[in-house]
Amino acid sequence: MSNLKGRNLISITDFTKEEYIRILDIAEEFEKNPKQAILNDKVVATLFFEPSTRTRLSFESAANQLGARIIGFSDPGGTSVQKGESLHDTITMVSSYSDLIVMRNPREGSSRYASEVSTVPVINAGDGANQHPTQCMLDLYSIRKTQGTLDNLNIALVGDLKYGRTVHSLTQAMCNFNTTFHFVSPDELKMPESVKMSVRNANLNYYEYSDINEIIPVADIIYMTRVQRERFPDLIEYERVKDSCILTANMLKGCKDNMRILHPLPRVNEITTDVDKTPYAYYFQQAQNGVYVRQALIAAILGVRK
Ligand code: CP
């Protein structure tokens, strides 16, 4: 396996299957022992140009538990971006203040651009509707932990498959594991052709549905997503589709015993709260797994774990 020290993580396809597995193995070690002062001399910058709860706070918790210092912002309104400073200049400055940059930005391609400007590694914490590779890594961790394997699973991806960056990254990653994909969405929010082509290129099968009930008996993982109001150019279209895929506890009769429900969160109404009490709900543990996976990524990229 190649060394991850100094590498950027912009798209899930930047890492190989062997590298995913290595990160998951390191994350397992951190889950057993999350507080280790191995980054005492490091500074991690978290630059969030777009709102976040889990990604920013779990990155900061991960870095803090490893002894690193955190700098950054959660609202560009308090920075010189407001005075018209370019992303180029912001990244040039922050890379001289830190050892690693974690960035979320609403513009697709902005993280790749930042990695070309930066003198320190950049981790993409979400760039518009494009990619969210660290979410994908924690999704892989959660799937392996709940199913005991990543191989030969039936994965149903439900909801906003058009704008949902997490489902794009996860589909591409799971193409390495002989997955059968089930894409459930209204017509307006279907999985983009480019992502479906990744599945076809891997000689795997995908099936498309508009009714979530059809996939409940076959799925090992049901990966729910929020219909993202903020990505719609036309809010009338959002209103038309926002309630099209809702999962309730009553609908789970007949699911497999091993089936688990994932969601990158935040949820709005697509999983009703009665599902939370069922043995199939795993989304809050999934978010907790994000700390261990982000510890593994930070430690590997900063060269203190191989
Ligand atoms: N899953 C996720 O990206 O959540 P946040 O938007 O809260 O970071």
CSV table of C-alpha atoms and ligand atoms in Angstrom, one decimal:
chain,number,residue,atom,x,y,z
A,1,MET,CA,0.0,0.0,0.0
A,2,SER,CA,1.3,3.5,-0.8
A,3,ASN,CA,2.0,5.9,2.0
A,4,LEU,CA,-0.8,8.3,2.8
A,5,LYS,CA,1.6,10.9,4.4
A,6,GLY,CA,1.2,14.3,2.7
A,7,ARG,CA,-1.7,13.1,0.4
A,8,ASN,CA,-4.8,15.2,-0.3
A,9,LEU,CA,-8.3,13.6,0.0
A,10,ILE,CA,-10.5,15.5,-2.5
A,11,SER,CA,-12.5,12.7,-4.1
A,12,ILE,CA,-13.1,9.2,-2.8
A,13,THR,CA,-11.4,7.9,-6.0
A,14,ASP,CA,-8.2,9.5,-4.8
A,15,PHE,CA,-7.6,6.5,-2.5
A,16,THR,CA,-7.4,2.8,-3.6
A,17,LYS,CA,-9.5,0.0,-2.1
A,18,GLU,CA,-6.4,-1.1,-0.1
A,19,GLU,CA,-6.1,2.4,1.3
A,20,TYR,CA,-9.8,2.5,2.3
A,21,ILE,CA,-9.3,-0.7,4.2
A,22,ARG,CA,-6.1,0.5,5.9
A,23,ILE,CA,-8.0,3.7,7.1
A,24,LEU,CA,-10.8,1.6,8.4
A,25,ASP,CA,-8.3,-0.6,10.3
A,26,ILE,CA,-6.6,2.4,11.8
A,27,ALA,CA,-10.1,3.8,12.8
A,28,GLU,CA,-10.8,0.6,14.6
A,29,GLU,CA,-7.7,1.1,16.7
A,30,PHE,CA,-8.8,4.7,17.5
A,31,GLU,CA,-12.3,3.5,18.5
A,32,LYS,CA,-10.6,1.3,21.1
A,33,ASN,CA,-8.3,4.1,22.3
A,34,PRO,CA,-9.4,7.5,21.0
A,35,LYS,CA,-7.3,9.7,23.3
A,36,GLN,CA,-3.6,9.6,22.2
A,37,ALA,CA,-1.3,12.6,22.3
A,38,ILE,CA,0.4,11.9,19.0
A,39,LEU,CA,-0.2,15.3,17.2
A,40,ASN,CA,1.0,17.7,19.9
A,41,ASP,CA,3.1,19.7,17.5
A,42,LYS,CA,0.5,19.9,14.7
A,43,VAL,CA,-2.1,22.6,13.8
A,44,VAL,CA,-5.2,21.6,11.9
A,45,ALA,CA,-7.2,24.3,10.1
A,46,THR,CA,-11.0,23.8,9.6
A,47,LEU,CA,-12.3,26.2,7.0
A,48,PHE,CA,-16.1,25.9,6.7
A,49,PHE,CA,-17.6,28.2,4.1
A,50,GLU,CA,-20.9,26.3,4.4
A,51,PRO,CA,-22.9,25.2,7.5
A,52,SER,CA,-21.9,21.9,9.3
A,53,THR,CA,-22.5,20.3,12.6
A,54,ARG,CA,-21.1,16.7,12.4
A,55,THR,CA,-18.2,17.2,9.9
A,56,ARG,CA,-16.6,20.2,11.5
A,57,LEU,CA,-17.2,19.2,15.1
A,58,SER,CA,-16.1,15.6,14.6
A,59,PHE,CA,-12.9,16.7,12.8
A,60,GLU,CA,-12.2,19.1,15.6
A,61,SER,CA,-13.0,16.5,18.3
A,62,ALA,CA,-10.7,14.0,16.4
A,63,ALA,CA,-7.8,16.4,16.2
A,64,ASN,CA,-8.3,17.6,19.8
A,65,GLN,CA,-8.3,14.0,21.1
A,66,LEU,CA,-4.9,13.4,19.3
A,67,GLY,CA,-3.4,16.6,20.9
A,68,ALA,CA,-3.4,18.9,17.8
A,69,ARG,CA,-4.4,22.6,17.9
A,70,ILE,CA,-7.3,23.8,15.8
A,71,ILE,CA,-7.6,27.1,13.9
A,72,GLY,CA,-10.3,28.1,11.5
A,73,PHE,CA,-13.8,29.4,11.0
A,74,SER,CA,-17.4,28.1,10.7
A,75,ASP,CA,-18.7,31.3,9.1
A,76,PRO,CA,-16.8,33.1,6.4
A,77,GLY,CA,-18.8,36.2,7.3
A,78,GLY,CA,-16.2,36.8,10.0
A,79,THR,CA,-13.2,36.6,7.7
A,80,SER,CA,-11.6,38.7,5.0
A,81,VAL,CA,-13.7,36.8,2.4
A,82,GLN,CA,-16.2,39.5,3.2
A,83,LYS,CA,-13.7,42.1,1.9
A,84,GLY,CA,-13.4,40.2,-1.4
A,85,GLU,CA,-10.3,38.0,-0.6
A,86,SER,CA,-10.0,35.2,-3.1
A,87,LEU,CA,-10.0,31.5,-2.2
A,88,HIS,CA,-6.4,31.4,-3.7
A,89,ASP,CA,-5.2,34.0,-1.2
A,90,THR,CA,-7.1,32.6,1.8
A,91,ILE,CA,-5.6,29.1,1.2
A,92,THR,CA,-2.1,30.5,0.6
A,93,MET,CA,-2.3,32.2,4.0
A,94,VAL,CA,-3.9,29.3,5.9
A,95,SER,CA,-1.4,26.8,4.5
A,96,SER,CA,1.4,28.9,6.1
A,97,TYR,CA,-0.4,28.7,9.5
A,98,SER,CA,-1.2,25.0,9.6
A,99,ASP,CA,-0.1,21.4,8.9
A,100,LEU,CA,-3.4,20.3,7.4
A,101,ILE,CA,-6.5,22.1,5.9
A,102,VAL,CA,-10.0,20.7,6.2
A,103,MET,CA,-12.3,22.7,3.9
A,104,ARG,CA,-16.1,22.7,3.1
A,105,ASN,CA,-17.2,25.1,0.4
A,106,PRO,CA,-20.4,25.2,-1.7
A,107,ARG,CA,-18.6,25.4,-5.0
A,108,GLU,CA,-17.9,22.1,-6.8
A,109,GLY,CA,-14.2,21.8,-7.5
A,110,SER,CA,-13.2,24.3,-4.9
A,111,SER,CA,-11.4,21.7,-2.7
A,112,ARG,CA,-9.4,20.4,-5.7
A,113,TYR,CA,-8.4,24.0,-6.5
A,114,ALA,CA,-7.4,24.6,-2.8
A,115,SER,CA,-5.2,21.5,-2.9
A,116,GLU,CA,-3.4,22.9,-6.0
A,117,VAL,CA,-2.7,26.2,-4.2
A,118,SER,CA,-1.9,24.8,-0.7
A,119,THR,CA,1.5,23.8,0.5
A,120,VAL,CA,0.0,21.4,3.1
A,121,PRO,CA,-2.5,18.6,2.5
A,122,VAL,CA,-6.2,19.4,1.9
A,123,ILE,CA,-9.1,17.2,3.0
A,124,ASN,CA,-12.4,17.9,1.2
A,125,ALA,CA,-15.2,18.2,3.8
A,126,GLY,CA,-17.8,18.6,1.1
A,127,ASP,CA,-17.7,20.7,-2.1
A,128,GLY,CA,-21.2,21.5,-3.3
A,129,ALA,CA,-23.1,18.6,-4.8
A,130,ASN,CA,-19.9,16.9,-5.8
A,131,GLN,CA,-18.0,14.8,-3.2
A,132,HIS,CA,-17.9,14.2,0.6
A,133,PRO,CA,-15.1,11.6,0.8
A,134,THR,CA,-14.7,11.6,4.6
A,135,GLN,CA,-18.4,11.0,5.1
A,136,CYS,CA,-17.9,8.1,2.6
A,137,MET,CA,-15.1,6.7,4.7
A,138,LEU,CA,-17.2,6.7,7.8
A,139,ASP,CA,-20.1,5.2,5.8
A,140,LEU,CA,-17.8,2.4,4.8
A,141,TYR,CA,-16.7,1.9,8.4
A,142,SER,CA,-20.3,1.8,9.5
A,143,ILE,CA,-21.3,-0.7,6.8
A,144,ARG,CA,-18.3,-3.0,7.7
A,145,LYS,CA,-19.0,-2.7,11.4
A,146,THR,CA,-22.7,-3.6,11.1
A,147,GLN,CA,-22.5,-6.2,8.3
A,148,GLY,CA,-19.1,-7.7,9.2
A,149,THR,CA,-18.0,-7.2,5.6
A,150,LEU,CA,-18.1,-4.8,2.7
A,151,ASP,CA,-18.4,-7.5,0.0
A,152,ASN,CA,-21.5,-8.7,-1.9
A,153,LEU,CA,-24.0,-6.4,-0.2
A,154,ASN,CA,-27.3,-5.0,-1.4
A,155,ILE,CA,-27.2,-1.3,-0.8
A,156,ALA,CA,-30.2,0.9,-1.3
A,157,LEU,CA,-29.6,4.6,-1.7
A,158,VAL,CA,-32.7,6.7,-1.2
A,159,GLY,CA,-33.9,10.3,-1.6
A,160,ASP,CA,-31.9,13.1,-3.2
A,161,LEU,CA,-29.5,11.1,-5.5
A,162,LYS,CA,-29.1,14.0,-7.8
A,163,TYR,CA,-27.6,16.6,-5.5
A,164,GLY,CA,-26.5,14.2,-2.6
A,165,ARG,CA,-22.7,14.3,-2.6
A,166,THR,CA,-22.6,11.5,0.0
A,167,VAL,CA,-24.4,9.0,-2.3
A,168,HIS,CA,-22.1,9.9,-5.2
A,169,SER,CA,-19.0,9.2,-3.1
A,170,LEU,CA,-20.4,6.0,-1.5
A,171,THR,CA,-21.6,4.5,-4.8
A,172,GLN,CA,-18.1,5.0,-6.3
A,173,ALA,CA,-16.4,3.5,-3.3
A,174,MET,CA,-18.7,0.5,-3.1
A,175,CYS,CA,-18.0,-0.3,-6.7
A,176,ASN,CA,-14.9,-2.0,-5.3
A,177,PHE,CA,-16.9,-4.5,-3.3
A,178,ASN,CA,-19.2,-6.3,-5.7
A,179,THR,CA,-22.2,-4.4,-4.5
A,180,THR,CA,-25.7,-4.6,-6.0
A,181,PHE,CA,-27.1,-1.0,-6.0
A,182,HIS,CA,-30.8,0.0,-5.6
A,183,PHE,CA,-31.4,3.7,-6.4
A,184,VAL,CA,-34.7,5.0,-5.0
A,185,SER,CA,-35.8,8.6,-5.9
A,186,PRO,CA,-38.4,10.6,-7.7
A,187,ASP,CA,-37.6,11.1,-11.4
A,188,GLU,CA,-36.4,14.7,-10.7
A,189,LEU,CA,-33.7,13.5,-8.3
A,190,LYS,CA,-32.3,10.4,-10.0
A,191,MET,CA,-28.7,9.3,-9.7
A,192,PRO,CA,-26.5,11.2,-12.2
A,193,GLU,CA,-25.5,9.4,-15.4
A,194,SER,CA,-21.8,9.8,-14.5
A,195,VAL,CA,-22.2,7.9,-11.2
A,196,LYS,CA,-24.3,5.2,-12.9
A,197,MET,CA,-21.5,4.9,-15.5
A,198,SER,CA,-19.0,4.1,-12.6
A,199,VAL,CA,-21.3,1.2,-11.7
A,200,ARG,CA,-21.5,-0.1,-15.2
A,201,ASN,CA,-17.7,0.3,-15.7
A,202,ALA,CA,-17.2,-1.9,-12.6
A,203,ASN,CA,-19.5,-4.6,-14.3
A,204,LEU,CA,-22.0,-4.3,-11.5
A,205,ASN,CA,-25.8,-4.0,-11.5
A,206,TYR,CA,-28.0,-1.1,-10.4
A,207,TYR,CA,-31.8,-1.0,-10.3
A,208,GLU,CA,-33.9,2.2,-10.1
A,209,TYR,CA,-37.2,2.6,-8.2
A,210,SER,CA,-39.6,5.4,-7.2
A,211,ASP,CA,-41.2,3.5,-4.3
A,212,ILE,CA,-39.1,2.8,-1.2
A,213,ASN,CA,-41.2,-0.2,-0.2
A,214,GLU,CA,-39.8,-2.2,-3.1
A,215,ILE,CA,-36.3,-2.3,-1.6
A,216,ILE,CA,-37.1,-3.0,2.0
A,217,PRO,CA,-37.1,-6.9,1.8
A,218,VAL,CA,-33.8,-7.0,-0.2
A,219,ALA,CA,-31.6,-4.3,1.3
A,220,ASP,CA,-28.7,-5.0,3.7
A,221,ILE,CA,-28.2,-1.2,4.1
A,222,ILE,CA,-30.8,1.5,3.5
A,223,TYR,CA,-29.0,4.8,3.1
A,224,MET,CA,-31.5,7.6,3.5
A,225,THR,CA,-30.7,11.2,2.4
A,226,ARG,CA,-32.3,14.6,2.9
A,227,VAL,CA,-33.8,16.4,-0.1
A,228,GLN,CA,-31.5,19.4,0.0
A,229,ARG,CA,-33.5,22.6,-0.3
A,230,GLU,CA,-30.3,24.7,-0.6
A,231,ARG,CA,-29.2,22.9,-3.8
A,232,PHE,CA,-32.5,23.5,-5.8
A,233,PRO,CA,-32.4,26.3,-8.4
A,234,ASP,CA,-36.2,26.3,-8.4
A,235,LEU,CA,-38.0,26.1,-5.0
A,236,ILE,CA,-41.3,25.1,-6.7
A,237,GLU,CA,-39.5,21.9,-7.8
A,238,TYR,CA,-38.2,21.3,-4.2
A,239,GLU,CA,-41.8,21.6,-2.8
A,240,ARG,CA,-43.0,19.1,-5.3
A,241,VAL,CA,-40.4,16.4,-4.4
A,242,LYS,CA,-39.5,17.1,-0.8
A,243,ASP,CA,-41.8,14.4,0.7
A,244,SER,CA,-41.3,11.7,-1.9
A,245,CYS,CA,-39.2,9.2,0.1
A,246,ILE,CA,-40.2,8.9,3.8
A,247,LEU,CA,-39.3,5.9,5.9
A,248,THR,CA,-41.5,5.0,8.9
A,249,ALA,CA,-41.2,2.2,11.5
A,250,ASN,CA,-44.3,0.5,10.1
A,251,MET,CA,-42.6,0.1,6.7
A,252,LEU,CA,-39.8,-2.1,8.2
A,253,LYS,CA,-41.9,-5.2,8.7
A,254,GLY,CA,-40.3,-7.8,6.3
A,255,CYS,CA,-36.8,-6.3,6.3
A,256,LYS,CA,-33.8,-8.5,6.8
A,257,ASP,CA,-32.6,-8.9,10.4
A,258,ASN,CA,-29.1,-7.6,9.5
A,259,MET,CA,-30.5,-4.6,7.7
A,260,ARG,CA,-29.3,-1.2,9.1
A,261,ILE,CA,-30.5,2.3,8.2
A,262,LEU,CA,-27.8,4.9,7.6
A,263,HIS,CA,-28.2,8.6,7.0
A,264,PRO,CA,-25.4,11.2,6.8
A,265,LEU,CA,-27.6,13.6,8.8
A,266,PRO,CA,-29.1,16.1,9.3
A,267,ARG,CA,-32.5,14.7,8.7
A,268,VAL,CA,-35.6,16.7,8.2
A,269,ASN,CA,-38.7,14.3,7.9
A,270,GLU,CA,-37.4,11.5,5.7
A,271,ILE,CA,-36.9,9.2,8.6
A,272,THR,CA,-39.7,9.5,11.2
A,273,THR,CA,-38.6,9.5,14.8
A,274,ASP,CA,-40.4,6.2,15.5
A,275,VAL,CA,-37.6,4.5,13.5
A,276,ASP,CA,-35.0,5.7,16.0
A,277,LYS,CA,-36.2,3.1,18.5
A,278,THR,CA,-36.0,0.1,16.2
A,279,PRO,CA,-32.9,-2.1,16.1
A,280,TYR,CA,-32.4,-1.1,12.4
A,281,ALA,CA,-31.6,2.6,13.1
A,282,TYR,CA,-27.8,3.2,13.0
A,283,TYR,CA,-27.5,6.8,12.0
A,284,PHE,CA,-26.4,8.3,15.3
A,285,GLN,CA,-23.7,5.6,15.9
A,286,GLN,CA,-22.7,6.3,12.2
A,287,ALA,CA,-22.1,9.9,13.1
A,288,GLN,CA,-20.1,8.9,16.2
A,289,ASN,CA,-17.9,6.6,14.0
A,290,GLY,CA,-16.9,9.8,12.1
A,291,VAL,CA,-14.6,10.8,15.0
A,292,TYR,CA,-12.5,7.6,14.7
A,293,VAL,CA,-12.4,7.6,10.9
A,294,ARG,CA,-11.3,11.3,10.9
A,295,GLN,CA,-8.7,10.5,13.5
A,296,ALA,CA,-7.4,7.8,11.2
A,297,LEU,CA,-7.3,10.1,8.2
A,298,ILE,CA,-5.6,13.0,10.0
A,299,ALA,CA,-3.0,10.6,11.6
A,300,ALA,CA,-2.3,8.9,8.3
A,301,ILE,CA,-2.1,12.1,6.2
A,302,LEU,CA,0.2,13.7,8.9
A,303,GLY,CA,2.4,10.6,8.8
A,304,VAL,CA,2.0,9.4,12.4
A,305,ARG,CA,0.1,6.2,11.3
A,306,LYS,CA,1.0,4.0,8.3
B,1,CP,N1,-23.1,14.5,7.4
B,1,CP,C1,-22.7,15.8,7.3
B,1,CP,O1,-21.9,16.3,6.5
B,1,CP,O2,-23.3,16.6,8.3
B,1,CP,P1,-23.0,18.1,8.6
B,1,CP,O3,-23.5,18.9,7.4
B,1,CP,O4,-23.6,18.5,9.9
B,1,CP,O5,-21.5,18.3,8.6
